[in-house]
Amino acid sequence: MPELHIAGKPLPRPDAPGKTMGYTQYLDDWNLPGMLHARIYYSPKPHALIRRIDLRKALSHPGIHSILTARDIPGKNFIPMMKDDWTFLAEKKAIYPGEPVALIIGNNRESVCRARALIQVEYEDLKPVFDPEESLQTGAPQVNPLGNLIAYHKIRKGNIEKGVSEADVVIEGIYETPYQEHAYLETLGYIAVFHDKEIMRVYGTMQCPFYVQNAVASILGMPQNSIQVIQTPTGGAFGGKEDMPSLFGGLAALAAYKTGKPVKLVLDRRDDILLSSKRHPSRSYYRIGAKKNGALTFCEVKVYLDAGAYATLTPAVLWRCAVHGCGCYRIPHVKVDAYAGATNKIPCGAFRGFGSPQVVFAMERQMDKLAQALGIDPLHLREINCLRKGDETVTGQKLPFSVGLSETISKARSMSKWSKKWRQYPLIKGEKRRGLGCATFLYGVGLGAAGKKLDHAEAHIRIKSDGSVVFSVGTTDMGQGMETVLTQIAAEGLGGIPMEKIRMLPVDTFSVEDSGPTVASRATYTSGTAILSSCEKIITTMKKTASKLLSCKPEEILLEKGCFFRIKSPKAKQIGKNADNKKNAPFLTFEEMASECFSRHIPLSEYGYFDSPPTSWEPETGQGKAYVTYSFATQIAELELDMETGEIELQDIWAVHDIGKAINPQNTEGQIEGGVVQGIGYALMEFISFNEKGMIQNPSFSTYIIPTSKDVPRIHTAIVEVEYPEGPYGAKGFGETPLMGVAGCIANAVVNASGIDISRIPILPEYILQESRKL
Amino acid sequence: MELPDFDVRIPDTLKEAAELLARSAPGGAMSLAGGTDLLIRMKEGVSKPGMIIILEKIGKIKVIKASKNRIRIGGAATFDAIIRSKIIQNKAPVLAAACEKIGSPQIRNRGTIGGNIANASPCADSVPALAVLEAEVALVSQSGERRLPVIECFKGPKKNAFRPDEIISHIEFPAPKQPLRSFYLAKGQRKALSITKLSVACQMEIDSGGKVKKARIAYGAVAPTVIRGYAVEEFLTGKALSPGVLKEAEEIARKEIKPIDDIRSTMEYRRIVTGALLRRGLSSVGKTEQ
Ligand SMILES: Cc1cc2nc3c(=O)[nH]c(=O)nc-3n(C[C@H](O)[C@H](O)[C@H](O)COP(=O)(O)OP(=O)(O)OC[C@H]3O[C@@H](n4cnc5c(N)ncnc54)[C@H](O)[C@@H]3O)c2cc1C
């Protein structure tokens, strides 16, 4: 690897000043002349036929321009996602509380809000079903138009009976995990403008502009070259802005198309929580076995995800859930069955981890129970079984490189002083206990075999005549720091010019081609690779031009810190930084070169492309190269537990992550800390409460409780860099992993402290107290 | 939800405010201090005043002062002002402790003690503290002033015992001659910015022999209103705070509260932990004695 000057350094984020000082303009800060406002009328019913929609009263409310229903859709009433089941506006049937039925458009927010209360819809109730396992039984009410089984995936490796017979110890468990709300700072919001009745422009907060482009194409029946989707600065997403912008961005476009005016559709917090997707709740049935020496012999998993009413992204979420269900271990015999059942509740979609935090929690509890049964240090049990370079995953994928799992374990072990503590803590008795718990896990980077078709990316770089640079990519920054990392990669790739010379343009479907969604921790390695490939082309041209100007051969040009040197001997170039070699050498600056190229009509404008390395999947056996590579991590939690109040006081969390290469270590730390905090919420406090009609009861932050800074313990981060040779400068993706092990390691620490079994999250004090009184 | 339309008045004096309230139909006008409860209720459509009377400019009802044997807190004093007040820190630390538990810095800057009382939530943090201070609430209207013990200000959850035209001008309680022992302990769903799911306030005098001379106890969020712990108060009077006495007090507390299950916690949890907090609080009060 060459010496890096910019990539790999903790440089400040270009977007930080605007966001911290408050001058960044988010969608809702924008208003256009003559703009109308829209609001969703949604069905309050879990399952009902729509008999009649009476809009008269609402239409006569002052300030109302029009109200649109499914009948007003000129194109298709289908949101392109994974299956053709999801409608923009319910037409004959409404299948979950919160399903959009009408779009109210008016002069201001107050009128559309008040008119909403005046819409009268006659419903005929149908029997609902709220549990995914029940929904898959025969005779259950049919929720989804394409059937209640939204998806099913399986893995078969080895022979499960053989694995069972080889085991000295078998551990069983049933686990449940809750919904999780994304709780991004900026709620969903879109502005659509129908320019000269030619081009539909949609601006808004989103992860996947090309999804929105396709949604607008569907609802309006327009070709992609008439739809321009532009991402505005996005205040958090966490997966919640993967599927939902298609629905709401599509509706905003419909409103602009119908009214001919700019239309703003912004959800307030209540509507945002009520109408947007969540993390899938899960119930899983586990059985694992091991020999006396700790070696795992088999893992059998049956897991049910609650998909909610429509498929949206569930098939992909379930696939990841299946592939991650057996953890990060070498297991010869595996059987996984993963089901997603439709229920009459809010559709579930993407959320940081995408189906894996559910099963990581379950599997890591299983591993701890197994360790206890075997009398082995739980962290050591993981060391015994963890995947190493050359090993095979449960899908039969050989791991030829970049497997830093065991390094993360040993680093976390020494940082947390694990060995001393975990044996001692269970001996403490009395009211105040202490506990230590661990979780190890992997994360398949990118879309994997299930998302093959979308797994490519494009980048476009242009050098301006003054030597400043702009680039465009098709993946988005939603706060995770992609802009910073890609700018660093471009700066490095262009020969070490300062980051400040480079600007990332807003992501715009008119400037580069569909680069797939910004999900699955894929932006750095996909767009980063595409950027490097365009940088290379540009540098080749610049060197060639420089050699002409400096009267030498292109090989005699050395590019360093943004200067093109004519070096004395090309051989010396290889000796490294060669200060001597450069001394007194004639050179041209990057700016001079840009200007020279411009006046000589030599274009410095290049596209670069990323094409995913191959992946594969055999649906009958679940065998294949599921993902291009994996990120690995070990997380350890230390906590104090009050047996009398059931309260958990987190003390420390150690999070050690193998991410290939940290392009920006400060950003990496930020991602780890943020993910850990989100994991703390998932582990200890977040839940959605439903009434008997499937309606969310806590659509606000006074009742949907997420951690505050005071709930956060000391977080100790560490980065392990085991190079991924196919990624930019060795980087692989990792943005999601920091959340994934937190629930598992906290649960294991609670067990270590108290002996109370944990098979469900969130771990509320009410539960601890109830169980501690049984001891 | 969006706020409905309403008129706004910003009177300069209490008298003007009382006049405005008296002139409007019952419930037609409401006073607004910090607005941290009222605006939310209006957005949710629970309160629908046609006019709000902003108390902001009436300086008189924001003052905190001590006379020889009484302490007086203006009805529109903010939590932040109360927490910072030397008078409160020295003479009524239980109230300062309770106010510190409230919301976030923003909420403590805006929210007022009068609003906390008038809002009549069983979870209101300042109210158990005021109850053990045996505070009286002074209500002003055009027809004059009347006083109610704080514990009699509530009819049920979110139902106060005031007339719609009354304004809390101030809250008053006796200033202790010497500092008294006290505590306010509360649990929420997280460490900050969370509504209290149960709480216990206590203030007591202990005589030179280490016996309880007078105990005042109140509970929050474990009954339809904040309630006083009369049974425990009576039980403790005349006793030394021995471990055995504390254990018994804990059990008595569990019996005299009437908690329920809701989204924030369970009946069982509230019952058990309220008792435990009382015992822990009493135990720490007992220790500082030595
Ligand atoms: C995010 C958040 C967190 C919160 N956390 C807590 C908490 O931890 N603990 C807690 O106890 N509360 C909490 N609250 C509730 C609220 O802040 C308090 O109840 C506060 O005391 C209300 O005071 P206010 O001045 O804002 O009242 P307002 O909203 O102005 O008024 C509330 C009610 O009281 C009436 N009123 C106000 N002043 C007077 C007066 N002088 N005389 C007569 N009537 C009057 C109003 O007409 C209205 O009916 C929280 C609120 C929010 C929004």
mmCIF file of C-alpha atoms in Angstrom, chain A residues 140-279:
data_model
loop_
_atom_site.group_PDB
_atom_site.id
_atom_site.type_symbol
_atom_site.label_atom_id
_atom_site.label_comp_id
_atom_site.label_asym_id
_atom_site.label_seq_id
_atom_site.Cartn_x
_atom_site.Cartn_y
_atom_site.Cartn_z
ATOM 1 C CA ALA A 140 -55.525 -16.743 8.996
ATOM 2 C CA PRO A 141 -56.968 -13.551 7.538
ATOM 3 C CA GLN A 142 -55.293 -12.739 4.242
ATOM 4 C CA VAL A 143 -53.368 -9.547 4.813
ATOM 5 C CA ASN A 144 -51.116 -9.062 1.835
ATOM 6 C CA PRO A 145 -52.582 -9.244 -1.676
ATOM 7 C CA LEU A 146 -49.786 -11.603 -2.736
ATOM 8 C CA GLY A 147 -50.124 -13.869 0.286
ATOM 9 C CA ASN A 148 -49.082 -13.702 3.909
ATOM 10 C CA LEU A 149 -45.759 -15.411 3.402
ATOM 11 C CA ILE A 150 -43.783 -12.357 2.370
ATOM 12 C CA ALA A 151 -40.550 -14.275 2.126
ATOM 13 C CA TYR A 152 -38.837 -17.483 3.141
ATOM 14 C CA HIS A 153 -35.119 -18.275 3.068
ATOM 15 C CA LYS A 154 -33.243 -21.324 4.174
ATOM 16 C CA ILE A 155 -29.725 -22.578 4.703
ATOM 17 C CA ARG A 156 -28.746 -26.241 4.666
ATOM 18 C CA LYS A 157 -25.148 -27.159 5.315
ATOM 19 C CA GLY A 158 -23.819 -30.546 6.361
ATOM 20 C CA ASN A 159 -26.226 -32.809 8.170
ATOM 21 C CA ILE A 160 -28.034 -31.429 11.160
ATOM 22 C CA GLU A 161 -28.701 -34.863 12.758
ATOM 23 C CA LYS A 162 -25.011 -35.621 12.585
ATOM 24 C CA GLY A 163 -24.245 -32.303 14.257
ATOM 25 C CA VAL A 164 -26.707 -33.076 17.041
ATOM 26 C CA SER A 165 -25.274 -36.526 17.624
ATOM 27 C CA GLU A 166 -21.749 -35.156 17.790
ATOM 28 C CA ALA A 167 -22.666 -32.579 20.420
ATOM 29 C CA ASP A 168 -21.904 -33.119 24.094
ATOM 30 C CA VAL A 169 -24.039 -30.174 25.078
ATOM 31 C CA VAL A 170 -27.131 -28.821 23.362
ATOM 32 C CA ILE A 171 -28.613 -25.421 24.176
ATOM 33 C CA GLU A 172 -32.101 -24.309 23.238
ATOM 34 C CA GLY A 173 -33.697 -20.922 23.469
ATOM 35 C CA ILE A 174 -36.559 -18.761 22.268
ATOM 36 C CA TYR A 175 -35.864 -15.079 21.760
ATOM 37 C CA GLU A 176 -37.900 -12.001 21.051
ATOM 38 C CA THR A 177 -36.844 -8.593 19.846
ATOM 39 C CA PRO A 178 -38.997 -5.480 19.478
ATOM 40 C CA TYR A 179 -39.787 -2.883 16.887
ATOM 41 C CA GLN A 180 -37.363 -0.013 16.720
ATOM 42 C CA GLU A 181 -38.140 3.475 15.475
ATOM 43 C CA HIS A 182 -35.385 5.211 13.525
ATOM 44 C CA ALA A 183 -35.790 8.464 15.440
ATOM 45 C CA TYR A 184 -33.758 10.447 12.935
ATOM 46 C CA LEU A 185 -33.622 14.162 13.720
ATOM 47 C CA GLU A 186 -35.122 15.271 10.427
ATOM 48 C CA THR A 187 -38.526 13.846 9.631
ATOM 49 C CA LEU A 188 -39.490 12.774 6.124
ATOM 50 C CA GLY A 189 -39.977 15.731 3.797
ATOM 51 C CA TYR A 190 -40.187 16.371 0.037
ATOM 52 C CA ILE A 191 -40.770 19.249 -2.337
ATOM 53 C CA ALA A 192 -41.859 18.494 -5.875
ATOM 54 C CA VAL A 193 -41.825 20.976 -8.739
ATOM 55 C CA PHE A 194 -43.214 20.210 -12.190
ATOM 56 C CA HIS A 195 -40.950 22.350 -14.307
ATOM 57 C CA ASP A 196 -42.628 23.692 -17.437
ATOM 58 C CA LYS A 197 -44.730 20.527 -17.305
ATOM 59 C CA GLU A 198 -41.668 18.788 -18.693
ATOM 60 C CA ILE A 199 -39.453 17.764 -15.849
ATOM 61 C CA MET A 200 -40.575 16.557 -12.454
ATOM 62 C CA ARG A 201 -38.052 17.621 -9.845
ATOM 63 C CA VAL A 202 -38.250 16.091 -6.408
ATOM 64 C CA TYR A 203 -36.075 17.391 -3.602
ATOM 65 C CA GLY A 204 -35.877 15.800 -0.218
ATOM 66 C CA THR A 205 -34.351 13.878 2.601
ATOM 67 C CA MET A 206 -33.505 10.373 1.417
ATOM 68 C CA GLN A 207 -31.005 7.558 1.140
ATOM 69 C CA CYS A 208 -31.832 6.295 -2.323
ATOM 70 C CA PRO A 209 -32.633 8.937 -4.966
ATOM 71 C CA PHE A 210 -32.897 6.300 -7.678
ATOM 72 C CA TYR A 211 -35.625 4.489 -5.776
ATOM 73 C CA VAL A 212 -37.525 7.763 -5.668
ATOM 74 C CA GLN A 213 -36.901 8.300 -9.370
ATOM 75 C CA ASN A 214 -38.453 4.903 -10.064
ATOM 76 C CA ALA A 215 -41.374 5.600 -7.742
ATOM 77 C CA VAL A 216 -42.126 8.890 -9.502
ATOM 78 C CA ALA A 217 -41.843 7.143 -12.865
ATOM 79 C CA SER A 218 -44.374 4.602 -11.655
ATOM 80 C CA ILE A 219 -46.966 6.958 -10.147
ATOM 81 C CA LEU A 220 -46.834 9.446 -13.032
ATOM 82 C CA GLY A 221 -46.053 7.086 -15.901
ATOM 83 C CA MET A 222 -43.119 9.268 -16.941
ATOM 84 C CA PRO A 223 -39.762 8.180 -18.346
ATOM 85 C CA GLN A 224 -36.675 8.415 -16.136
ATOM 86 C CA ASN A 225 -35.211 11.184 -18.274
ATOM 87 C CA SER A 226 -38.038 13.467 -17.175
ATOM 88 C CA ILE A 227 -37.542 12.874 -13.481
ATOM 89 C CA GLN A 228 -34.844 14.616 -11.539
ATOM 90 C CA VAL A 229 -34.480 13.631 -7.913
ATOM 91 C CA ILE A 230 -32.130 15.704 -5.808
ATOM 92 C CA GLN A 231 -31.156 14.789 -2.295
ATOM 93 C CA THR A 232 -31.191 17.662 0.196
ATOM 94 C CA PRO A 233 -28.945 17.607 3.287
ATOM 95 C CA THR A 234 -30.297 14.680 5.190
ATOM 96 C CA GLY A 235 -30.636 14.761 8.956
ATOM 97 C CA GLY A 236 -30.201 11.096 9.748
ATOM 98 C CA ALA A 237 -31.789 8.055 8.161
ATOM 99 C CA PHE A 238 -30.583 4.757 9.675
ATOM 100 C CA GLY A 239 -32.464 2.804 7.011
ATOM 101 C CA GLY A 240 -35.698 4.703 7.559
ATOM 102 C CA LYS A 241 -35.091 6.734 4.431
ATOM 103 C CA GLU A 242 -34.541 3.768 2.152
ATOM 104 C CA ASP A 243 -38.096 2.726 1.357
ATOM 105 C CA MET A 244 -40.278 5.529 2.706
ATOM 106 C CA PRO A 245 -39.072 8.362 0.415
ATOM 107 C CA SER A 246 -40.454 6.360 -2.513
ATOM 108 C CA LEU A 247 -43.926 6.594 -1.004
ATOM 109 C CA PHE A 248 -43.848 10.205 0.162
ATOM 110 C CA GLY A 249 -41.606 11.551 -2.592
ATOM 111 C CA GLY A 250 -43.935 9.854 -5.077
ATOM 112 C CA LEU A 251 -46.981 11.448 -3.472
ATOM 113 C CA ALA A 252 -45.360 14.891 -3.486
ATOM 114 C CA ALA A 253 -44.705 14.436 -7.205
ATOM 115 C CA LEU A 254 -48.307 13.415 -7.763
ATOM 116 C CA ALA A 255 -49.466 16.556 -6.001
ATOM 117 C CA ALA A 256 -47.188 18.809 -8.059
ATOM 118 C CA TYR A 257 -48.257 17.063 -11.253
ATOM 119 C CA LYS A 258 -51.940 17.490 -10.495
ATOM 120 C CA THR A 259 -51.824 21.062 -9.208
ATOM 121 C CA GLY A 260 -49.076 22.382 -11.454
ATOM 122 C CA LYS A 261 -47.625 24.113 -8.397
ATOM 123 C CA PRO A 262 -44.666 23.339 -6.189
ATOM 124 C CA VAL A 263 -45.831 21.141 -3.333
ATOM 125 C CA LYS A 264 -44.205 20.493 0.005
ATOM 126 C CA LEU A 265 -45.003 17.322 1.903
ATOM 127 C CA VAL A 266 -43.344 17.264 5.313
ATOM 128 C CA LEU A 267 -44.366 14.840 8.021
ATOM 129 C CA ASP A 268 -44.504 16.100 11.573
ATOM 130 C CA ARG A 269 -43.025 13.816 14.207
ATOM 131 C CA ARG A 270 -46.303 12.164 15.054
ATOM 132 C CA ASP A 271 -47.159 11.343 11.445
ATOM 133 C CA ASP A 272 -43.581 10.319 10.822
ATOM 134 C CA ILE A 273 -43.657 7.741 13.604
ATOM 135 C CA LEU A 274 -47.167 6.571 12.714
ATOM 136 C CA LEU A 275 -46.647 6.285 8.949
ATOM 137 C CA SER A 276 -43.050 5.182 8.461
ATOM 138 C CA SER A 277 -41.361 1.803 8.557
ATOM 139 C CA LYS A 278 -39.607 0.331 11.591
ATOM 140 C CA ARG A 279 -37.168 -2.412 12.470
#
